[in-house]
PDB file of C-alpha atoms and ligand atoms in Angstrom:
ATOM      1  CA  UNK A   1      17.924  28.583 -12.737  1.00  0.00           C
ATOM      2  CA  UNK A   2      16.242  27.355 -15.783  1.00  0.00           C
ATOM      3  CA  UNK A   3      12.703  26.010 -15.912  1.00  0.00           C
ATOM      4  CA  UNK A   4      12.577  22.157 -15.076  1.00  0.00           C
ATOM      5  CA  UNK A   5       8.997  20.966 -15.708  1.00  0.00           C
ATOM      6  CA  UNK A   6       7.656  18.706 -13.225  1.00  0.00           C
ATOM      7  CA  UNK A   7      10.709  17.555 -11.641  1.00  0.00           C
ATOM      8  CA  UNK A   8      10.445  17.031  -7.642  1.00  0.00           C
ATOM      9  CA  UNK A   9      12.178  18.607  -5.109  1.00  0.00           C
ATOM     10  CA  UNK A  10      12.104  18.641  -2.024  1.00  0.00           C
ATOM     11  CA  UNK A  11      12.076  21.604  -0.336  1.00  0.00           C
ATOM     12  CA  UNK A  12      13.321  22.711   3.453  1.00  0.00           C
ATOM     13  CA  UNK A  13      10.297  24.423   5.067  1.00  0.00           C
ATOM     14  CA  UNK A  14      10.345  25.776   8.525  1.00  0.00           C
ATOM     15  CA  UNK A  15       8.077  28.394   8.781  1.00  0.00           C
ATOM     16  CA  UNK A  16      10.378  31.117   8.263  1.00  0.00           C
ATOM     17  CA  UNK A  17      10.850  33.748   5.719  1.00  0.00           C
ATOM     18  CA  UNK A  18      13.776  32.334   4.004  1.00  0.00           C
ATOM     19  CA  UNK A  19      11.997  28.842   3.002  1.00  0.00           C
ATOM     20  CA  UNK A  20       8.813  30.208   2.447  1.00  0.00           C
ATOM     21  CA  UNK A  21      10.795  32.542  -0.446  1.00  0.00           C
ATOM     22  CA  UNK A  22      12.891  29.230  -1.591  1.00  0.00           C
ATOM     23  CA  UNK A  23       9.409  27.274  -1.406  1.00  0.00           C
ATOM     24  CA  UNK A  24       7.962  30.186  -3.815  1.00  0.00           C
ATOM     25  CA  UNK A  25      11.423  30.025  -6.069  1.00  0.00           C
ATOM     26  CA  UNK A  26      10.928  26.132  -6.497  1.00  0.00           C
ATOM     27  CA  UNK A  27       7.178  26.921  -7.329  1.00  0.00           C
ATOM     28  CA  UNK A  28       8.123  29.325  -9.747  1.00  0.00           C
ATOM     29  CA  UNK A  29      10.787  26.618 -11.375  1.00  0.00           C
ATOM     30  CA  UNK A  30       8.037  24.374 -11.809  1.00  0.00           C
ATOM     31  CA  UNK A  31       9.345  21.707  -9.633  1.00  0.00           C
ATOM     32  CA  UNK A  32       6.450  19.154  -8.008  1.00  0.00           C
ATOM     33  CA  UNK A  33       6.906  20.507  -4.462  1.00  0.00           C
ATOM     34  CA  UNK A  34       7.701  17.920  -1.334  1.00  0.00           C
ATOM     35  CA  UNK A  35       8.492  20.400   1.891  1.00  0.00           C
ATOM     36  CA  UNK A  36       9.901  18.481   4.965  1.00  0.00           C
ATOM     37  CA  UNK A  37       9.009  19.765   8.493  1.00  0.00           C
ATOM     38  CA  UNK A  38      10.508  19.585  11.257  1.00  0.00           C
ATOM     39  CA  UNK A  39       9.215  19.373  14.820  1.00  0.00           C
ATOM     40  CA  UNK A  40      12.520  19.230  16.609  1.00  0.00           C
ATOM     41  CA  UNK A  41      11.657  20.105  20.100  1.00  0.00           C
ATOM     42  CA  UNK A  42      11.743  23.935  19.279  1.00  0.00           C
ATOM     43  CA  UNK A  43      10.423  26.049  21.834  1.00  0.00           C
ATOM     44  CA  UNK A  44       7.963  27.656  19.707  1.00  0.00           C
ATOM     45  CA  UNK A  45       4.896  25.675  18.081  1.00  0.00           C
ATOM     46  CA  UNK A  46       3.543  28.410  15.924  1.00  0.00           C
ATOM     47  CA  UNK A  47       6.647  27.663  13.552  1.00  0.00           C
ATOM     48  CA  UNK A  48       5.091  24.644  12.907  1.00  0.00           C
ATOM     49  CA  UNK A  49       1.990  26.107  12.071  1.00  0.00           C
ATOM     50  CA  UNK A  50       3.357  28.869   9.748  1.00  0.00           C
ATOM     51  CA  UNK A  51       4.954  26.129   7.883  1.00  0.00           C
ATOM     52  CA  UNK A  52       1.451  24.372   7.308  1.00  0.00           C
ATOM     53  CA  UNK A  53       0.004  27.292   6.141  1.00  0.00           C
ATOM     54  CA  UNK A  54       2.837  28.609   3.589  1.00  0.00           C
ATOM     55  CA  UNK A  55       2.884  24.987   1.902  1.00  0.00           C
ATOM     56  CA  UNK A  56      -1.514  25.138   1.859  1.00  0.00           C
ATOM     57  CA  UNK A  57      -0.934  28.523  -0.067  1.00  0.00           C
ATOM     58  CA  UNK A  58       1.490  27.689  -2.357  1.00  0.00           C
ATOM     59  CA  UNK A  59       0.430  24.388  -3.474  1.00  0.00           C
ATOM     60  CA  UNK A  60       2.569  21.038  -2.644  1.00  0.00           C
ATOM     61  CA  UNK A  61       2.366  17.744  -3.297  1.00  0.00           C
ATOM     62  CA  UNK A  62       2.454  16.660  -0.214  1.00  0.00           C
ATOM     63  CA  UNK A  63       3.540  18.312   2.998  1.00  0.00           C
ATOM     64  CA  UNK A  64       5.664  16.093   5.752  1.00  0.00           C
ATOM     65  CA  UNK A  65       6.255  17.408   9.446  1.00  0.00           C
ATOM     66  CA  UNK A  66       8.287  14.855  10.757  1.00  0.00           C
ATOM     67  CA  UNK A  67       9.479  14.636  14.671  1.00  0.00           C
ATOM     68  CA  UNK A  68      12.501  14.753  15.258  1.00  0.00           C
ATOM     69  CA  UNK A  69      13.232  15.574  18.684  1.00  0.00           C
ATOM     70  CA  UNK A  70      16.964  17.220  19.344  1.00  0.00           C
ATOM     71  CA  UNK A  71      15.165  19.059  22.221  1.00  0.00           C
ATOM     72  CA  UNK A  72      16.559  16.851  24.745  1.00  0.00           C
ATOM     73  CA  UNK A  73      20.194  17.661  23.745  1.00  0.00           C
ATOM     74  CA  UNK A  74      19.255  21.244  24.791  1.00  0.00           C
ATOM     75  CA  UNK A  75      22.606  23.823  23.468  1.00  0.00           C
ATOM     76  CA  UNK A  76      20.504  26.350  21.439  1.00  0.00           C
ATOM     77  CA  UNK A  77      18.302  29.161  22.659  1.00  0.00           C
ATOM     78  CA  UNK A  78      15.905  27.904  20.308  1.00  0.00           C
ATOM     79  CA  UNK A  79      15.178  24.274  21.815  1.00  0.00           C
ATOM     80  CA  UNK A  80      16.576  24.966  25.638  1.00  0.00           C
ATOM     81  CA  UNK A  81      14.766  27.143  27.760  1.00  0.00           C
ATOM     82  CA  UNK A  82      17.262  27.702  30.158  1.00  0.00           C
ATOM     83  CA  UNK A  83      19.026  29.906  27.635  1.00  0.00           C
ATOM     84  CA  UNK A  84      17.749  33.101  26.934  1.00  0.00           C
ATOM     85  CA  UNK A  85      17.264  34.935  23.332  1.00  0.00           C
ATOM     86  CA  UNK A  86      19.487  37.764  23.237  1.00  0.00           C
ATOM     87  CA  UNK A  87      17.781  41.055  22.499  1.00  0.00           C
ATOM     88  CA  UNK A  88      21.230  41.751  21.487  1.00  0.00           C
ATOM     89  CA  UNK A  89      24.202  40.957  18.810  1.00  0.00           C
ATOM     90  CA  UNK A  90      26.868  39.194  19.632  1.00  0.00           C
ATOM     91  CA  UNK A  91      30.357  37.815  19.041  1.00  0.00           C
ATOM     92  CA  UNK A  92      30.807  34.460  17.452  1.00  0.00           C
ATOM     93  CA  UNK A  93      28.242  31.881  16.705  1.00  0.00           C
ATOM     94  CA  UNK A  94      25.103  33.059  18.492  1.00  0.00           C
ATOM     95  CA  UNK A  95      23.780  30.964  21.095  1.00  0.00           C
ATOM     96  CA  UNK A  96      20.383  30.687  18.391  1.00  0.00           C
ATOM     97  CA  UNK A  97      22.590  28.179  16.342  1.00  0.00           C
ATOM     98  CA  UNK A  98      21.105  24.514  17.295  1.00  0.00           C
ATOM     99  CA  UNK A  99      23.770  21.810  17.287  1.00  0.00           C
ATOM    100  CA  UNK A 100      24.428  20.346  13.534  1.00  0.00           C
ATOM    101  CA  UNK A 101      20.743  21.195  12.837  1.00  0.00           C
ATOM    102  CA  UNK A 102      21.380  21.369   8.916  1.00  0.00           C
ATOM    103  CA  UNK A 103      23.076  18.455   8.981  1.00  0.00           C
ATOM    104  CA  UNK A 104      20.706  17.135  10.691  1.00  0.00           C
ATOM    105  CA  UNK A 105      18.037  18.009   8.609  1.00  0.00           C
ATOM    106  CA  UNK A 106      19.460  17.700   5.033  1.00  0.00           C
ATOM    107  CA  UNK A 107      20.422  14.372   5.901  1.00  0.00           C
ATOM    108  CA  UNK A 108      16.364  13.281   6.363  1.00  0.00           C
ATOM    109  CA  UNK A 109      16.296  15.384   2.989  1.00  0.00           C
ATOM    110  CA  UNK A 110      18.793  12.957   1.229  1.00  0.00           C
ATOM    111  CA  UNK A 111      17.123   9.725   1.981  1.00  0.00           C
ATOM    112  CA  UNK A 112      13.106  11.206   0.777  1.00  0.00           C
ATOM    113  CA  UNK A 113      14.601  12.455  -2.379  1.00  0.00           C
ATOM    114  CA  UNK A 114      16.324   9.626  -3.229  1.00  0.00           C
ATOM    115  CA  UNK A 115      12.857   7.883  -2.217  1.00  0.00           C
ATOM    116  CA  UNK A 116      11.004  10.087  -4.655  1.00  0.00           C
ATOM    117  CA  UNK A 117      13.684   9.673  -7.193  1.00  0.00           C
ATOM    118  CA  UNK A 118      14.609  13.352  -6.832  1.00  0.00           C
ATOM    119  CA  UNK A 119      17.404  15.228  -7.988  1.00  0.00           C
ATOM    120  CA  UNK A 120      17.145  18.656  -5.867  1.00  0.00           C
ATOM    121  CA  UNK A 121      16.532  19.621  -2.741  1.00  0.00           C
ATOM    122  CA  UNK A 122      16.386  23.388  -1.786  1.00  0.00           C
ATOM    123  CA  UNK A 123      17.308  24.805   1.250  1.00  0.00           C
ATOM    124  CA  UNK A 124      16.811  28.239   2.074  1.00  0.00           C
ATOM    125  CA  UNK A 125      20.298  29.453   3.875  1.00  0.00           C
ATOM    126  CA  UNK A 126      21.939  32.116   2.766  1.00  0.00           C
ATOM    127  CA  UNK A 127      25.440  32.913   4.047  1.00  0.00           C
ATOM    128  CA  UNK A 128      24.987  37.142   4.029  1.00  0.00           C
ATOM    129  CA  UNK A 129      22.728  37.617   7.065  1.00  0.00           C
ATOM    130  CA  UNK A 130      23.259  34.512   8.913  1.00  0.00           C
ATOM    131  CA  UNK A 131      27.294  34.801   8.651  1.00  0.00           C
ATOM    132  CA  UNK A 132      27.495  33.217  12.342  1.00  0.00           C
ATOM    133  CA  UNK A 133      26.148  29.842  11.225  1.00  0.00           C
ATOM    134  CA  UNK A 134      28.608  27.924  10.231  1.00  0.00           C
ATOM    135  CA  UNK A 135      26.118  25.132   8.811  1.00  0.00           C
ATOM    136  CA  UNK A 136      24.688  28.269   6.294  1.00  0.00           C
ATOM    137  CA  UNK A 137      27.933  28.985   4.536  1.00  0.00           C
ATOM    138  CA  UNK A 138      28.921  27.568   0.929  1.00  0.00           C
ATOM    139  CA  UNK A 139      31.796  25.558   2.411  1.00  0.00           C
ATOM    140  CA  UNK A 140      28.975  23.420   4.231  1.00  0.00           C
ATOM    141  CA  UNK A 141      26.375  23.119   1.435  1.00  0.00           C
ATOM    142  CA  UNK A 142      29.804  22.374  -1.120  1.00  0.00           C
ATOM    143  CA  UNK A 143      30.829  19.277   1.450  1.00  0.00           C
ATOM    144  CA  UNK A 144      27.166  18.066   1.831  1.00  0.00           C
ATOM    145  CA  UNK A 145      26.978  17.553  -1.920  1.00  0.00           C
ATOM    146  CA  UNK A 146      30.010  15.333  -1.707  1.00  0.00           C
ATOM    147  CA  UNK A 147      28.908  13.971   0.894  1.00  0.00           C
ATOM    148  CA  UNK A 148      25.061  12.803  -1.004  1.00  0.00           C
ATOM    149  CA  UNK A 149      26.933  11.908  -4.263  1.00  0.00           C
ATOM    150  CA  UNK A 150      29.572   8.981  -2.027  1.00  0.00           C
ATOM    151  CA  UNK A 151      26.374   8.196   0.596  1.00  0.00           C
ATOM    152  CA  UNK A 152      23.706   6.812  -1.715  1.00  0.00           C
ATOM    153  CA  UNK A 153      22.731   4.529  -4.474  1.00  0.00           C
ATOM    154  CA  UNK A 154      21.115   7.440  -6.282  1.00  0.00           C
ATOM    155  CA  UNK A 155      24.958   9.284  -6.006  1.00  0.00           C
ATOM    156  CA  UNK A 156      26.458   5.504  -7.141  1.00  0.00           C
ATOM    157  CA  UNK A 157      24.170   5.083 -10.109  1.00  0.00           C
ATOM    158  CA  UNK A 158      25.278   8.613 -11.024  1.00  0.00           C
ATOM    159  CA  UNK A 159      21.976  10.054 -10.620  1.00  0.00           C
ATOM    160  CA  UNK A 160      23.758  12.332  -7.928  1.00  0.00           C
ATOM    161  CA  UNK A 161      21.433  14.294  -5.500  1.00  0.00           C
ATOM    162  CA  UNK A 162      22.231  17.352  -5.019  1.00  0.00           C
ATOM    163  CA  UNK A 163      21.197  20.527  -2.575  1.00  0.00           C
ATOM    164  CA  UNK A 164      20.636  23.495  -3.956  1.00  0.00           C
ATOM    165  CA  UNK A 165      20.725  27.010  -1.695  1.00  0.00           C
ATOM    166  CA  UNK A 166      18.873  30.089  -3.992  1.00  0.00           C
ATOM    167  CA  UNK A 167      18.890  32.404  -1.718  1.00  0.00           C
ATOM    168  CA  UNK A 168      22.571  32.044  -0.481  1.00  0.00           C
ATOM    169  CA  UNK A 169      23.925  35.412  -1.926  1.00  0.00           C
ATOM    170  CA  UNK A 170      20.811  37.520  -1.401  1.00  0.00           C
ATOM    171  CA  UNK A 171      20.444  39.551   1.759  1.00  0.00           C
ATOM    172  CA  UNK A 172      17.431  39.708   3.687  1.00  0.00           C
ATOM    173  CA  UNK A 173      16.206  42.830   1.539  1.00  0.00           C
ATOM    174  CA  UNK A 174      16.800  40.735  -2.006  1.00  0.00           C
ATOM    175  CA  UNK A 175      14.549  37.828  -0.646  1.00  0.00           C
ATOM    176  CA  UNK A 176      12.183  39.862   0.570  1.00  0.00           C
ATOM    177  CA  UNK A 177      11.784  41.994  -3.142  1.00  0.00           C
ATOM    178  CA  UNK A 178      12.179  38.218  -4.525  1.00  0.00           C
ATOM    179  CA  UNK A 179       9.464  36.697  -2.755  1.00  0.00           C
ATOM    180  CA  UNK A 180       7.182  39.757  -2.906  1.00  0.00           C
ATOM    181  CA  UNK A 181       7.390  39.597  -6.856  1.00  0.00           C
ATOM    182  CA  UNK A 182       6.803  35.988  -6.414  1.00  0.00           C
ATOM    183  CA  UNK A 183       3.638  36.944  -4.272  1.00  0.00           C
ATOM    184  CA  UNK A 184       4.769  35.328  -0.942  1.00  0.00           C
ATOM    185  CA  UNK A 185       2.150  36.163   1.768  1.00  0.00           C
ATOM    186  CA  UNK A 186       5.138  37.084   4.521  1.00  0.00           C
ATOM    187  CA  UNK A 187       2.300  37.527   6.899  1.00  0.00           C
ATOM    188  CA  UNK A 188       2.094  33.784   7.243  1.00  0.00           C
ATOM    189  CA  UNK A 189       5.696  33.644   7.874  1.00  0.00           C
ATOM    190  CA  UNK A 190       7.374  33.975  11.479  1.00  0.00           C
ATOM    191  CA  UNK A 191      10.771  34.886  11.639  1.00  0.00           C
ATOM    192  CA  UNK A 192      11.134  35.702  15.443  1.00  0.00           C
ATOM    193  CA  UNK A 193      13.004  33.590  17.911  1.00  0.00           C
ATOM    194  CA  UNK A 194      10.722  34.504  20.772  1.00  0.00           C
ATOM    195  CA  UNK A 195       7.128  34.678  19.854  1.00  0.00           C
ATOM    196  CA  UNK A 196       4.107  34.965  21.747  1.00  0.00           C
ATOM    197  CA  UNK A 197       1.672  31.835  21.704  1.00  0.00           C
ATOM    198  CA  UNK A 198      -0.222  33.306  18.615  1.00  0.00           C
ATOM    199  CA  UNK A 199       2.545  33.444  16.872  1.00  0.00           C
ATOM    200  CA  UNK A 200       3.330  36.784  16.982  1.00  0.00           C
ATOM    201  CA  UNK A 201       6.715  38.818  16.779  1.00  0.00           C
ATOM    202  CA  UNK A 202       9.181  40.206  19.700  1.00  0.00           C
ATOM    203  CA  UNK A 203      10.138  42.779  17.656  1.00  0.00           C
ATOM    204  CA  UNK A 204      14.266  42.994  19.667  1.00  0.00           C
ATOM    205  CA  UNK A 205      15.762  39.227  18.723  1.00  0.00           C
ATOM    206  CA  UNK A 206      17.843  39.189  15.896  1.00  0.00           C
ATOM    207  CA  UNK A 207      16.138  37.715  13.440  1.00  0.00           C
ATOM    208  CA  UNK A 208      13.098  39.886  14.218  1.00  0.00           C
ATOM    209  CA  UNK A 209      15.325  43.046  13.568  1.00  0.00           C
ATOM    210  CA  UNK A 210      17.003  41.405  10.194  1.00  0.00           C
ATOM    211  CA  UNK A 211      13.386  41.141   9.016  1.00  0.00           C
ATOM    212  CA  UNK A 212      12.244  44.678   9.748  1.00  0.00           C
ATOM    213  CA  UNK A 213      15.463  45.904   8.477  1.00  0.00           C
ATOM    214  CA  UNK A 214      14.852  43.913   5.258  1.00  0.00           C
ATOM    215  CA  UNK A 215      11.339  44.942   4.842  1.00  0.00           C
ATOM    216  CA  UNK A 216      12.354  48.379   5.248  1.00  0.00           C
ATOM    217  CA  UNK A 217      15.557  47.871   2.597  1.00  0.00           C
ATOM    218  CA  UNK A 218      13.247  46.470   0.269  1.00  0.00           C
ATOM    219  CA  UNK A 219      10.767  48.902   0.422  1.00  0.00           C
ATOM    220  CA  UNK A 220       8.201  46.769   0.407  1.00  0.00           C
ATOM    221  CA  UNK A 221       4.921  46.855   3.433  1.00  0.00           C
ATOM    222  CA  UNK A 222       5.591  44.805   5.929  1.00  0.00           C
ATOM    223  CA  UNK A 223       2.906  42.712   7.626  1.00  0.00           C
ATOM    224  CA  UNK A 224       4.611  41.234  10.746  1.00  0.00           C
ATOM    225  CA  UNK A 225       1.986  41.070  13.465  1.00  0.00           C
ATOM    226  CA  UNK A 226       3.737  42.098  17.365  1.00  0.00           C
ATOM    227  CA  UNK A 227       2.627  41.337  20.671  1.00  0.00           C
TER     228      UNK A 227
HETATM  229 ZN1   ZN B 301      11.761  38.331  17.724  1.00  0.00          ZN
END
């Protein structure tokens, strides 16, 4: 993408590896940084933490955790504790996925950038590790954008918002060497689905092993703290 000076964005940020790269990206673009937060009844707190701590280091304008509890709803390993993490792949769409949480999310996206009169926002899917999702695929992001252009006055006016997905070809290795040249501190970052209550790493859930495996691909150290 080319440079665009002090435009704002706002920018996805759980906690994660993927939007602290995409947070870095943005930085690097010289957007004016907004990350959105959310606390939506996941089981794990020290998410929410990591996210605080990536958008200290890398310098927003302002930082919003907002509540949004789909908890309640329960259907995802991640928000019901009745279902368990699997320490294994499987078939399908994994039981990690949380009911329409993209949709979900972007759609709190839509209405602060058209708030903060912004164009972007950036999301950090990517369809190449996460091919179970079927909220991080193109197809989704491609009908969101129709969606924000026909649901708001910003879209009307034809100052269309749109939502922007950087890392959606890369694999986990490619976002890892991108962010690393960017100087992302991944140590602040937590990938895993099950951490401890310090925030550190199972090491056996998926997304734990995508990260190591990435790491590893990318040759680059890795500083993942395990319990
Ligand atoms: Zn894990």
């Amino acid at each position: 993408m080319a440079q665009k000076k002090s435009r704002p964005a706002v920018v996805l940020l759980s906690g994660g590896l993927d939007s602290a790269t995409a947070l870095a990206l943005a930085k690097s673009q010289g957007y004016l940084l907004y990350a959105l937060t959310f606390d939506y009844g996941q089981r794990h707190r020290a998410e929410l933490e990591a996210a605080g701590k990536i958008a200290d280091t890398v310098g927003v304008v302002e930082h919003r955790v907002v509540t949004l509890d789909v908890g309640w709803m329960g259907g995802s390993a991640l928000t019901d504790n009745e279902i368990a993490v699997p320490q294994q792949p499987g078939e399908g769409i994994p039981v990690t996925y949380v009911p329409a949480r993209n949709t979900i999310f972007l759609a709190v996206a839509l209405a602060w950038a058209e708030t903060l009169v912004a164009r972007d926002i950036i999301i950090g899917i990517n369809a190449v590790d996460y091919s179970g999702y079927p909220d991080c695929r193109p197809e989704f992001l491609e009908a969101f954008n129709a969606l924000a252009a026909l649901a708001t006055r910003a879209g009307v006016d034809g100052r269309t918002i749109r939502v922007l997905a950087p890392l959606m070809d890369m694999d986990k290795a490619g976002i890892i060497r991108t962010g690393d040249r960017l100087g992302v501190d991944y140590a602040l970052t937590l990938s895993c689905y099950n951490p401890d209550n310090a925030g550190r790493a199972c090491g056996h859930c998926d997304s734990c092993r995508f990260r190591a495996q990435g790491f590893a691909e990318a040759k680059v150290a890795d500083p993942t703290r395990y319990h």
